[in-house]
CSV table of C-alpha atoms in Angstrom, one decimal:
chain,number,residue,atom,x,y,z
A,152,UNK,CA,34.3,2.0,26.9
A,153,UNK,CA,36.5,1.4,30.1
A,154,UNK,CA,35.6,-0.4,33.0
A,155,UNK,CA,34.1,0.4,36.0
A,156,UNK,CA,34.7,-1.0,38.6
A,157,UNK,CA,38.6,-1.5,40.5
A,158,UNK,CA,37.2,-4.8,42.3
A,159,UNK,CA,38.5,-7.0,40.2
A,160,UNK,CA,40.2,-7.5,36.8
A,161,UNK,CA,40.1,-10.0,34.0
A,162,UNK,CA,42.7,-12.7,33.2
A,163,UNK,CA,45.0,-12.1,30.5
A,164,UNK,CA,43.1,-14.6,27.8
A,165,UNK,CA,40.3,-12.3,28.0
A,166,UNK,CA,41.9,-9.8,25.4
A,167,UNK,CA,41.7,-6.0,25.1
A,168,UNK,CA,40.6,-5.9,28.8
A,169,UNK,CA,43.3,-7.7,30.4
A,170,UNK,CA,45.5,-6.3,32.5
A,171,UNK,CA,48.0,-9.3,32.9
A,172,UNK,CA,46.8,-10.2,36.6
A,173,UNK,CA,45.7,-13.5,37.2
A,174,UNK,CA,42.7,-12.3,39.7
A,175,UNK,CA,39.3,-13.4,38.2
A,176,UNK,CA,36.6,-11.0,39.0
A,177,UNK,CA,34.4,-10.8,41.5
A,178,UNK,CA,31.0,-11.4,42.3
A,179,UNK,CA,28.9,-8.0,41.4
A,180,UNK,CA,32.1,-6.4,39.6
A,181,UNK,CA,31.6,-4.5,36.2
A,182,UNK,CA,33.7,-5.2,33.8
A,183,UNK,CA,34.9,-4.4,29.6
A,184,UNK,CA,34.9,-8.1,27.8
A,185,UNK,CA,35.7,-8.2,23.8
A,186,UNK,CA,32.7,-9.1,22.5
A,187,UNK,CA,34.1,-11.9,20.9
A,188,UNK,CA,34.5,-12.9,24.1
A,189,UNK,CA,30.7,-13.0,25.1
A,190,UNK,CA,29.1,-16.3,24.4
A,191,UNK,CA,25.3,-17.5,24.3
A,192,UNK,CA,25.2,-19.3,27.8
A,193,UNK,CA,23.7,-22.7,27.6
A,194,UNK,CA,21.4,-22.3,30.9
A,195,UNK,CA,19.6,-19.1,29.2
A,196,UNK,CA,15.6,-20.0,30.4
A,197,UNK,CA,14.8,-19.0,27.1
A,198,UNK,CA,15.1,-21.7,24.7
A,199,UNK,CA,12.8,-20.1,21.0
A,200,UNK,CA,15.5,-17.6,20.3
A,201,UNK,CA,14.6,-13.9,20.1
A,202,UNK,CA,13.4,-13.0,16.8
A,203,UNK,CA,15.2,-10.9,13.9
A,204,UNK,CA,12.8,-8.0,14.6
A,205,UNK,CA,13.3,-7.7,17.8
A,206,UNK,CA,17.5,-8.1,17.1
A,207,UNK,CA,17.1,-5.8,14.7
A,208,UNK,CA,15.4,-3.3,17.3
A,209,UNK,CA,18.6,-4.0,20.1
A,210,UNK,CA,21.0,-3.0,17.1
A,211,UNK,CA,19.3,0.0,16.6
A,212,UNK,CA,19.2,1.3,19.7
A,213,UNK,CA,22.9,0.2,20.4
A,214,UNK,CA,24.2,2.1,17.8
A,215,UNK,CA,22.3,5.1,18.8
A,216,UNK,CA,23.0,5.1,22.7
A,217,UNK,CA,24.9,2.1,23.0
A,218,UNK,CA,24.4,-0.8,25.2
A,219,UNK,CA,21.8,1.1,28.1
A,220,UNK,CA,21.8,-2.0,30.6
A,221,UNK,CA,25.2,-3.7,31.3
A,222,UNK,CA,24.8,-7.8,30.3
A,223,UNK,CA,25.2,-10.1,33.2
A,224,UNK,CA,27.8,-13.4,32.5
A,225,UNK,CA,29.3,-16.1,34.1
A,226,UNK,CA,32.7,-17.2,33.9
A,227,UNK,CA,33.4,-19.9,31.1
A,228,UNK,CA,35.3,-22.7,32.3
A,229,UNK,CA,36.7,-25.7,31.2
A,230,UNK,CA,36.6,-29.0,31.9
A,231,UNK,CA,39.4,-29.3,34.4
A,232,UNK,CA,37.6,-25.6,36.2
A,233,UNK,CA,40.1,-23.4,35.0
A,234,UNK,CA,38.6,-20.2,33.4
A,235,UNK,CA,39.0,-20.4,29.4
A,236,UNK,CA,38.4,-16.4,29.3
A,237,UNK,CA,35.1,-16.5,27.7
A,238,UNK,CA,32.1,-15.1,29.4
A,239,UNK,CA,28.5,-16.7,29.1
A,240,UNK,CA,25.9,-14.2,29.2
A,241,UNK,CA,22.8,-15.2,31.4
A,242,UNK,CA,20.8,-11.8,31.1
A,243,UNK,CA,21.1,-9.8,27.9
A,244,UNK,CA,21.2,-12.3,24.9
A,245,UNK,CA,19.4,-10.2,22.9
A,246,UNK,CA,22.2,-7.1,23.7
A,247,UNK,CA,24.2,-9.6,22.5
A,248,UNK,CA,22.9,-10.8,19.4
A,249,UNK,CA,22.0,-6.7,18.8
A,250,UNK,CA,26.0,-5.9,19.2
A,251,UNK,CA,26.4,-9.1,16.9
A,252,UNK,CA,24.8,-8.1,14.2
A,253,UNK,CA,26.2,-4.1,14.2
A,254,UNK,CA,29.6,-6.5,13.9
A,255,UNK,CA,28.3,-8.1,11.0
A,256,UNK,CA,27.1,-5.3,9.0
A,257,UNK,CA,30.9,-4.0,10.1
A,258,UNK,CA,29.6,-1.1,11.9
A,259,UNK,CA,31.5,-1.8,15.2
A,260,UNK,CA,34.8,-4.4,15.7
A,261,UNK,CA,34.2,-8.0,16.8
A,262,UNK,CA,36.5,-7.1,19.6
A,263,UNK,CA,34.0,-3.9,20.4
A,264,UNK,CA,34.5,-3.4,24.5
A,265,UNK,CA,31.3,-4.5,25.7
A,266,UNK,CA,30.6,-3.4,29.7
A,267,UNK,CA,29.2,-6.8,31.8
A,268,UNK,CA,28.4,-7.4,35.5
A,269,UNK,CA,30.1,-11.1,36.6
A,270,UNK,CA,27.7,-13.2,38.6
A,271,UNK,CA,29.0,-16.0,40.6
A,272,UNK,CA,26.7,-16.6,43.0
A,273,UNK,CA,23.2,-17.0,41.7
A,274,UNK,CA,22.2,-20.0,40.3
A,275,UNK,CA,22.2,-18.7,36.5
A,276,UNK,CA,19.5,-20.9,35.1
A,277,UNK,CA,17.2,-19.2,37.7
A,278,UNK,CA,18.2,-15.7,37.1
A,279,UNK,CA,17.7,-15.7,33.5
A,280,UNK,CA,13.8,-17.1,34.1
A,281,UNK,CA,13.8,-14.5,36.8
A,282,UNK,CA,14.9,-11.8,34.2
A,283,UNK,CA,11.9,-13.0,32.1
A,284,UNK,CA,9.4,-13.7,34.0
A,285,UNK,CA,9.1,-10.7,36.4
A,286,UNK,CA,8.8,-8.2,34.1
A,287,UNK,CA,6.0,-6.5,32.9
A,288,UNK,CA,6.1,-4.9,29.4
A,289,UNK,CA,4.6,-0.8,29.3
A,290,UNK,CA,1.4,-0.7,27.7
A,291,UNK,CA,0.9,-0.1,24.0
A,292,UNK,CA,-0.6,3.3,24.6
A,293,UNK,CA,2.4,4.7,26.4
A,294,UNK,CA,4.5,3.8,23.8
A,295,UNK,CA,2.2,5.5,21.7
A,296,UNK,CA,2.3,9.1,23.3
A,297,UNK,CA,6.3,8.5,23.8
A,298,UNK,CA,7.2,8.5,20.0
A,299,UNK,CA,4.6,11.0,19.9
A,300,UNK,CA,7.0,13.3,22.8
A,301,UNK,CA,10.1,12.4,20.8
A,302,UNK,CA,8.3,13.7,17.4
A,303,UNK,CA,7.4,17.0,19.2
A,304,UNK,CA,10.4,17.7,21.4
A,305,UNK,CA,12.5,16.4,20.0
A,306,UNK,CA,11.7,17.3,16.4
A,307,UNK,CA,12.4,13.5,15.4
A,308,UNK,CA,10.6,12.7,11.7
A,309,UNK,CA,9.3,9.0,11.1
A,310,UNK,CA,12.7,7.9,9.8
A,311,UNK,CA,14.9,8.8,12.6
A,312,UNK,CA,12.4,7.5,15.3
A,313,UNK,CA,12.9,4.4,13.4
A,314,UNK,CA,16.0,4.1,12.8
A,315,UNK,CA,16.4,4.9,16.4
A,316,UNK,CA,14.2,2.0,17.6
A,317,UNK,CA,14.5,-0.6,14.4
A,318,UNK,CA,10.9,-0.5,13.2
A,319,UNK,CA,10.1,0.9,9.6
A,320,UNK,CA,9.1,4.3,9.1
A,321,UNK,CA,5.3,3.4,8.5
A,322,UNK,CA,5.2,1.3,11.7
A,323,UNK,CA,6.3,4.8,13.9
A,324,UNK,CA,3.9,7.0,11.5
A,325,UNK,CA,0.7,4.4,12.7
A,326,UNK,CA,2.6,4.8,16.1
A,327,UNK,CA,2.7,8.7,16.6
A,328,UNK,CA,-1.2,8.7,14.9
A,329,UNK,CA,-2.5,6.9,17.8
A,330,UNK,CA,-0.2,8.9,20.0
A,331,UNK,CA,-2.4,11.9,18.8
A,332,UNK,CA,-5.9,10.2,19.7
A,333,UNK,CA,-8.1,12.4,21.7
A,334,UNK,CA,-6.9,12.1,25.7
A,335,UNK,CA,-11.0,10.3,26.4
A,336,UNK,CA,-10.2,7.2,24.0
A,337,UNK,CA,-6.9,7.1,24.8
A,338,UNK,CA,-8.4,6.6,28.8
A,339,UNK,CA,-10.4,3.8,27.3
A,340,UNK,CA,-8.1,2.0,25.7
A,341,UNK,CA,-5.8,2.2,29.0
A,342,UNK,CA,-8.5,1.1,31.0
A,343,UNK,CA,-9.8,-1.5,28.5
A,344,UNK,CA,-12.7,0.1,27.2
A,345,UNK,CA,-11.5,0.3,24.2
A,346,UNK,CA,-9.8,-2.8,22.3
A,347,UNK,CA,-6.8,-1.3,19.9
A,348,UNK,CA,-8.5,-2.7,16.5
A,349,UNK,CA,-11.3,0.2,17.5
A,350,UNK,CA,-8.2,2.8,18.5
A,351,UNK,CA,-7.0,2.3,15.1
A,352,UNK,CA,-10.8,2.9,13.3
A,353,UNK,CA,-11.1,5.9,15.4
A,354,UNK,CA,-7.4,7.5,14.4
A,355,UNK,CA,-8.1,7.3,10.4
A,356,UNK,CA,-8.7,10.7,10.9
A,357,UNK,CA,-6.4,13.1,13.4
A,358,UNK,CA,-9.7,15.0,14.1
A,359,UNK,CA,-9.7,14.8,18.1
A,360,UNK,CA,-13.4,16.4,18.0
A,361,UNK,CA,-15.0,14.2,15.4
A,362,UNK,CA,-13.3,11.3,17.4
A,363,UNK,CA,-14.7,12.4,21.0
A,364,UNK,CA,-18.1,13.1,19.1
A,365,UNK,CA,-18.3,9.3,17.6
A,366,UNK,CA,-17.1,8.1,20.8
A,367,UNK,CA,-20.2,9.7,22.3
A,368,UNK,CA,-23.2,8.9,19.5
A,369,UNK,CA,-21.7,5.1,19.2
A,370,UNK,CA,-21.9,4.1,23.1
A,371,UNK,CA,-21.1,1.1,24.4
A,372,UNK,CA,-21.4,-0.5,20.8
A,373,UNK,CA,-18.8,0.0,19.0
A,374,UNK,CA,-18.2,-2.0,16.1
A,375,UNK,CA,-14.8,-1.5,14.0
A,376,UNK,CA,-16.6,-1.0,10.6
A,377,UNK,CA,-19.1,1.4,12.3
A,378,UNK,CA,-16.8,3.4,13.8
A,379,UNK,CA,-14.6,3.6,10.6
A,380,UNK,CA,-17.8,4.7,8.4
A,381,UNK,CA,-18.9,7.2,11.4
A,382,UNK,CA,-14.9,8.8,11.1
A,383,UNK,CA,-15.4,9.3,7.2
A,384,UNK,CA,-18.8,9.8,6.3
A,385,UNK,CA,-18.1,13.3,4.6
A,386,UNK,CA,-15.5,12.1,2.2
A,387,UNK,CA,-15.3,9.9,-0.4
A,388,UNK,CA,-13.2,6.4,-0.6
A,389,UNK,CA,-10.3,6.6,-2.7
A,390,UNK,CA,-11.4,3.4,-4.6
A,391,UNK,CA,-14.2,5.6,-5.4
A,392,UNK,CA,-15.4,5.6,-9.3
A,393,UNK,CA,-15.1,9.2,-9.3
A,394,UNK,CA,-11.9,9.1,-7.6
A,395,UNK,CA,-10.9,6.5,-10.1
A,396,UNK,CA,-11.7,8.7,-13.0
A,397,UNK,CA,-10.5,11.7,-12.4
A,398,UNK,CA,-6.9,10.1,-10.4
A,399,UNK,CA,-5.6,10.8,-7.3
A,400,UNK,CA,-2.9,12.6,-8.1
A,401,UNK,CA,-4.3,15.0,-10.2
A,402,UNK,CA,-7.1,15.8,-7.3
A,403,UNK,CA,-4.2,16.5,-5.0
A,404,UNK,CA,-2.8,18.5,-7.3
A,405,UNK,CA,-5.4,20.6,-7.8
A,406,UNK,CA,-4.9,21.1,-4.1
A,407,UNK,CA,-7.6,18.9,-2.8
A,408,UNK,CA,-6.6,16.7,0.5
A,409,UNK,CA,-6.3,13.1,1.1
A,410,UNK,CA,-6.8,11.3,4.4
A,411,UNK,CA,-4.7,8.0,4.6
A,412,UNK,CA,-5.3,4.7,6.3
A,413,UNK,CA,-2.4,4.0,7.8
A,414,UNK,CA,-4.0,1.2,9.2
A,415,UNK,CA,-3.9,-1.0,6.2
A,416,UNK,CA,-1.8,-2.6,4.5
A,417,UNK,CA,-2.9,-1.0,0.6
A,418,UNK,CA,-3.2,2.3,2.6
A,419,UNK,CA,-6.1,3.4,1.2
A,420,UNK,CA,-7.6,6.2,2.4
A,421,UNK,CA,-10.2,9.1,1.3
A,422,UNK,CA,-10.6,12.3,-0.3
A,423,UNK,CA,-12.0,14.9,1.7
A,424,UNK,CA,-12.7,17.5,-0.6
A,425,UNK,CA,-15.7,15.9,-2.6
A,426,UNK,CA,-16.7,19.3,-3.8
A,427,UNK,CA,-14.2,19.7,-5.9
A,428,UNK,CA,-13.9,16.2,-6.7
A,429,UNK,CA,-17.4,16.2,-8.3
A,430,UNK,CA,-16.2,19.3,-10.0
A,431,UNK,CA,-13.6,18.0,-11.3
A,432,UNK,CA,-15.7,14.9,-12.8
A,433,UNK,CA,-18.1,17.6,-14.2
A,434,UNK,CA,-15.2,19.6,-16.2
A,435,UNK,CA,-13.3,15.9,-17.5
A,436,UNK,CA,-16.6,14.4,-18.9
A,437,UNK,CA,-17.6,18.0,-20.1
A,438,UNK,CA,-14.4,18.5,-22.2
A,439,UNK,CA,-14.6,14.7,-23.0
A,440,UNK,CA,-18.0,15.4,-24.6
A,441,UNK,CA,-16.6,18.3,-26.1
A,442,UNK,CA,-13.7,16.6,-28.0
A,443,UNK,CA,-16.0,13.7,-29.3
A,444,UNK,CA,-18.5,16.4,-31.1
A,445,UNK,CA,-15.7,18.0,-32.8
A,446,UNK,CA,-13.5,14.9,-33.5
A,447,UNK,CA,-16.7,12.6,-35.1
A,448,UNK,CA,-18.9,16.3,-36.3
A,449,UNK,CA,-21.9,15.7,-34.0
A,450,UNK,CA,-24.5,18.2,-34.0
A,451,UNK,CA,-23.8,18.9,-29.8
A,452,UNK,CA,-22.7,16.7,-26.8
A,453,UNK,CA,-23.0,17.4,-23.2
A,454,UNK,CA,-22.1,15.7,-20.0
A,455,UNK,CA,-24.8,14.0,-18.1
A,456,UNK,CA,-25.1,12.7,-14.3
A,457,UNK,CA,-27.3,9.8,-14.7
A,458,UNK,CA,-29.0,7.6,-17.7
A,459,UNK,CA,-32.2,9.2,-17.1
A,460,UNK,CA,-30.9,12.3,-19.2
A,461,UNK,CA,-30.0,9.2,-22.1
A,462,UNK,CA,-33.2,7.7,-21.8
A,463,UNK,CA,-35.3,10.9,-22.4
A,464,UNK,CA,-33.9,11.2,-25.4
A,465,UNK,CA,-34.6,9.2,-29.2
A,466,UNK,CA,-32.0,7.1,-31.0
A,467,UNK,CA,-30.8,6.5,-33.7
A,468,UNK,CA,-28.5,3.7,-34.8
A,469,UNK,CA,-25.8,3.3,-36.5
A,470,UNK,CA,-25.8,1.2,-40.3
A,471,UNK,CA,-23.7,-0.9,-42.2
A,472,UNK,CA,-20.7,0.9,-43.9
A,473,UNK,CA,-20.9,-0.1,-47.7
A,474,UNK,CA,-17.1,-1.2,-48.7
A,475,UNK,CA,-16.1,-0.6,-52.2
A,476,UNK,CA,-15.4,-4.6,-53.7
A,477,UNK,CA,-11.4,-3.5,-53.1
A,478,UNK,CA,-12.0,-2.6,-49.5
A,479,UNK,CA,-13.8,-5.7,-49.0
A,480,UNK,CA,-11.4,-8.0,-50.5
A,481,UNK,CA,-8.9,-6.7,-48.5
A,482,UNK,CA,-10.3,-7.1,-45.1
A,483,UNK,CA,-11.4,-10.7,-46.0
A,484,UNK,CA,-7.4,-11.5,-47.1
A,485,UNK,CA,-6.3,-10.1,-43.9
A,486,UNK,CA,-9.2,-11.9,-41.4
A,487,UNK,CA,-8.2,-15.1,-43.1
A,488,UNK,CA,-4.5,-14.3,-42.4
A,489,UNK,CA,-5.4,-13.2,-38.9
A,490,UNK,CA,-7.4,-16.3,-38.8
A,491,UNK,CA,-4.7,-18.6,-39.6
A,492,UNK,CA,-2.2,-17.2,-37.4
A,493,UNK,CA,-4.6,-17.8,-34.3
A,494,UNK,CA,-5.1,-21.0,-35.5
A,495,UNK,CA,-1.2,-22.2,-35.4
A,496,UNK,CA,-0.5,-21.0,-31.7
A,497,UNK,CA,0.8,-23.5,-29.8
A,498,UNK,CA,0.7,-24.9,-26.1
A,499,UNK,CA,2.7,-21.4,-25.6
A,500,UNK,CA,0.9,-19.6,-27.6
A,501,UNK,CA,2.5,-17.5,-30.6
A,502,UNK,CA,5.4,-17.0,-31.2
A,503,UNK,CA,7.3,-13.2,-31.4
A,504,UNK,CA,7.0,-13.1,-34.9
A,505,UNK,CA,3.7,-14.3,-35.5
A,506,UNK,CA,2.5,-11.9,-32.8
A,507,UNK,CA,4.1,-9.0,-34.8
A,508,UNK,CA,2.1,-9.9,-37.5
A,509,UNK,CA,-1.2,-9.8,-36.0
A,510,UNK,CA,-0.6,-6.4,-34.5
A,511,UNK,CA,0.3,-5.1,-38.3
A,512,UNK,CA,-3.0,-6.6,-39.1
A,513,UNK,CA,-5.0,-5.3,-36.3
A,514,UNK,CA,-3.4,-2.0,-37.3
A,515,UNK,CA,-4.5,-2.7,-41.2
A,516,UNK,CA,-8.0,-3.7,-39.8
A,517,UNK,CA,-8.8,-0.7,-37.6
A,518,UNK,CA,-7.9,2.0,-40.5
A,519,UNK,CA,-10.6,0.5,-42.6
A,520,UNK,CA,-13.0,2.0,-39.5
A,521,UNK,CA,-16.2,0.6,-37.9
A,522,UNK,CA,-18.4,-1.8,-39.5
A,523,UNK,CA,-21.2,0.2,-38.7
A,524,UNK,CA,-21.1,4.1,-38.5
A,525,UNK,CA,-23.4,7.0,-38.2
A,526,UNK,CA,-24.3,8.8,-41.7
A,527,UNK,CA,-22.8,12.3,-41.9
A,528,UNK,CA,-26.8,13.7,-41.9
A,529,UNK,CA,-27.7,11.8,-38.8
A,530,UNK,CA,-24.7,13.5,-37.1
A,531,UNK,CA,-25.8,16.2,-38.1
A,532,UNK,CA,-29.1,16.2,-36.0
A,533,UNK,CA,-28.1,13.9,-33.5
A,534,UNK,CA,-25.5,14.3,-30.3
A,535,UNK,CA,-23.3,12.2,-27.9
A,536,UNK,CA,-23.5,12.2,-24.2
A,537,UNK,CA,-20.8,11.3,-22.0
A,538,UNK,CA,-21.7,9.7,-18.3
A,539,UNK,CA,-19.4,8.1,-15.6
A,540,UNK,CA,-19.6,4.5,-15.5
A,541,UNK,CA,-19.6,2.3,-12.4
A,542,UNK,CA,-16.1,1.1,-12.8
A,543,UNK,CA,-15.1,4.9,-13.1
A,544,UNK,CA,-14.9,5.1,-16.9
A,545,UNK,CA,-16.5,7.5,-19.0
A,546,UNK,CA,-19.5,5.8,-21.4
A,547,UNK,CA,-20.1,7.5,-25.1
A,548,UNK,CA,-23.7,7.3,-25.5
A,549,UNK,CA,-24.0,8.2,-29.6
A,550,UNK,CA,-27.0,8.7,-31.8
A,551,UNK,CA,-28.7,10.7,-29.3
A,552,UNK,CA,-32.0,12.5,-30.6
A,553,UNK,CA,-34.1,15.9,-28.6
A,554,UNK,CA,-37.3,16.3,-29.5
A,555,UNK,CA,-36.9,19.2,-31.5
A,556,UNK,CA,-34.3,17.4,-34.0
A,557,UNK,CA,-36.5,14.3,-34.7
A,558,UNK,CA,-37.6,13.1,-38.2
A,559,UNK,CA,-39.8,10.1,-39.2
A,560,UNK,CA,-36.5,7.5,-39.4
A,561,UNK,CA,-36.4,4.6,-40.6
A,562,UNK,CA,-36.5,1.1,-38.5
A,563,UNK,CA,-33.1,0.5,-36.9
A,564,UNK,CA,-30.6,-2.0,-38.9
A,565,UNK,CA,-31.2,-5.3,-37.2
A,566,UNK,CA,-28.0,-6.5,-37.1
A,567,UNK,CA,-26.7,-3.2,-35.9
A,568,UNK,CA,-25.5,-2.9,-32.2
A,569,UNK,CA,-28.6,-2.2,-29.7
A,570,UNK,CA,-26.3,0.1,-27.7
A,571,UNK,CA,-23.3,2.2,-29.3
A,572,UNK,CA,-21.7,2.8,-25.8
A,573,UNK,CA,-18.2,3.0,-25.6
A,574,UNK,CA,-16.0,3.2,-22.5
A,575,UNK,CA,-12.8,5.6,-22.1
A,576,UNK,CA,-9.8,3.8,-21.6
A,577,UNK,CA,-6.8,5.1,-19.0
A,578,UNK,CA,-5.3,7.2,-22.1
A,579,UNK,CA,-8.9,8.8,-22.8
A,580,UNK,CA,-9.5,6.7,-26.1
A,581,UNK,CA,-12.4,4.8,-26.0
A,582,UNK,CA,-12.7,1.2,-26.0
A,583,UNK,CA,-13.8,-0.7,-29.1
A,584,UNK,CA,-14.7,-4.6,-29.8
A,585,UNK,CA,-11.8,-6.5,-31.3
A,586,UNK,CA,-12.8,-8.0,-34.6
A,587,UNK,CA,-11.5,-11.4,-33.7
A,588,UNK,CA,-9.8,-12.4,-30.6
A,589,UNK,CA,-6.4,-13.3,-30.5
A,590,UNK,CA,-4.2,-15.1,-27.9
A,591,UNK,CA,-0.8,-14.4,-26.8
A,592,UNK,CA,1.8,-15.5,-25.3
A,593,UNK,CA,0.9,-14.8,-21.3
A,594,UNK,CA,-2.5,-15.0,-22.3
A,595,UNK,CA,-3.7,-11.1,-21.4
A,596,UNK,CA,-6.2,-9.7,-22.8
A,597,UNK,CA,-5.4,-8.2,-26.4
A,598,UNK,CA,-5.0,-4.4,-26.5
A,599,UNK,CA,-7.6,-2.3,-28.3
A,600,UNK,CA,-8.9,-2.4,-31.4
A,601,UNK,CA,-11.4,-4.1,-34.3
């Protein structure tokens, strides 16, 4: 930078600027000062001190296309009137404190030449209040439509426009979404029709003609959560139980498309493609049904939608595997172990070893198998259906009898399980009661098994 202005010049303790005259500069002259040399002025009408986001924005934009509007200072004196070379800045503290900070990070020199404008006639307690007072901020939604302009003329992505203006990438993405809402609600919103909080419901989705047509059918009442439901009513939440079985990812990846909210802050969003979501669920609990008839020999298996396909259907129920005397002893020597273990955990529960152990016996335990199993000739009668569950988990129903396959049985075990449903768990095993709880050291639930 170089100065401007020939009306003046500044005295030699002012640094890289000084041209060894003793002339101080004149009122209205524009002039390069060291930022070193640039001070916080002590009459600034703005005493709660601009905050780091708002810093953070000046560096930004400083380091892009420098300082846009010249800081105006005072001269420093000292006590006896004589100038110390220091200027105070009266307007443009936050310039300052932007330019400060790019110093810091050691992205410019402290002495970086900084252009000012000297003002020594105004009172400069009054001309900082003026400088913040009459002023008028634009409104939100023309900001909106002018990240929008840089994105589209200028080709700028959310990271640049960000870097450019020092606000994160997913602040400008929200940004250049409401840019893009349909001309009739941005009107609104300019005009105060519409309050930002329903802006935002309406630009979930980019779709300008479903947004002008909910405009229309709502009215004048126009409710956040009503416009939000209104905007998404053909697709399904992410949260979702068939979302949550099948996964995301894999939905997308089958090429299906997800709307996000970037509105919130677990940006959440929806799939808009329930077709093939729900045929996706049909195909995972189908070849889930599948695997269980060939992994525990059931006669057939089949996917079902609801438990009304279950309850048409007989049962039967599962008995009481007979252990050999060997078997038996050895699941009683390892409860009691397991037992005793539990029973020795401290205030901090147990300790590494001792939690070793009880995962060798939980191991030991589970290879013996259930306590209660289905004989090989009801399997070979009966099937298994596999539903989605409410919390988006798959649920075995086993023992399941059609008409055509039923035979006078016998009176269900009475201390068998009413219910042999079993829920898949994230790796598609399915989850079974533990045979005896056990705690551990952070106190989580124990991992599957007897």
């Amino acid at each position: 930078m170089t100065a401007q202005s020939t009306q003046a010049r500044i005295p030699a303790a002012a640094g890289a600027a000084a041209t060894g005259a003793d002339q101080e500069p004149v009122h209205g002259a524009e002039i390069v000062v060291p930022l070193n040399r640039l001070k916080a002025s002590p009459k600034n009408a703005r005493k709660v001190p601009h905050s780091a986001a708002t810093i953070e924005a000046f560096a930004a934009s400083i380091k892009v296309k420098g300082v846009l509007q010249p800081p105006v200072v005072e001269i420093e004196r000292g006590e006896d009137g004589t100038a110390t070379g220091n200027y105070l800045v009266t307007i443009g503290e936050g310039r300052r404190q932007g330019l400060r900070l790019l110093a810091k990070r050691k992205q410019i020199k402290r002495t970086h030449p900084v252009k000012v404008v000297v003002d020594t006639e105004n009172d400069a307690h009054e001309i900082s209040l003026d400088e913040n007072t009459t002023r008028e901020a634009m409104h939100p939604a023309d900001q909106f439509e002018a990240f929008k302009r840089l994105a589209d003329e200028k080709g700028y992505g959310a990271e640049e426009i960000g870097a450019r203006f020092g606000v994160t990438a997913t602040v400008v993405r929200q940004r250049l979404r409401l840019g893009a809402a349909a001309p009739e609600l941005m009107a609104a919103y300019r005009e105060g029709a519409l309050a930002l909080d329903q802006l935002m419901a309406f630009c979930v989705s980019g779709d300008q003609d479903r947004q002008r047509q909910v405009f229309e059918q709502l009215g004048e009442y126009r409710p956040v959560h009503a416009i939000r439901r209104a905007m998404t009513e053909a697709k399904v939440r992410a949260d979702d139980r068939r979302a949550v079985f099948v996964g995301v990812e894999a939905y997308e990846a089958e090429g299906g498309s997800v709307l996000r909210d970037l509105f919130t802050e677990d940006g959440g969003g929806w799939l808009e493609d329930p077709a093939l979501l729900d045929r996706m669920v049909g195909d995972k609990l189908t070849a889930l049904a599948d695997e269980a008839r060939q992994r525990e020999d059931w006669k057939w298996a089949e996917a079902a939608s609801d438990y009304v396909a279950v309850n048409a259907l007989g049962r039967v129920y599962p008995v009481e595997v007979v252990r050999s005397e060997d078997d038996a002893a050895q699941i009683a020597a390892l409860s009691e172990e397991y037992d005793a273990l539990v029973s020795e955990a401290g205030p901090e529960g147990l300790t590494p070893e001792a939690d070793a152990r009880l995962e060798e016996i939980d191991k030991a335990l589970q290879a013996f198998g259930p306590d209660f199993d289905y004989p090989a000739e009801v399997k070979a009668r009966a099937g298994v259906m596999v539903l989605l569950g409410h919390d988006g988990l798959a649920r075995f129903e086993r023992g399941l009898v059609r008409a055509e396959d039923a035979v006078s049985d016998r009176a269900p075990d009475p201390d068998a399980p009413e219910s042999w449903s079993e829920a898949e768990t994230q790796d598609g095993e399915t989850a079974r009661p533990r045979r005896k709880p056990r705690p551990t050291r952070d106190r989580r639930p124990c991992p599957n098994g007897w």
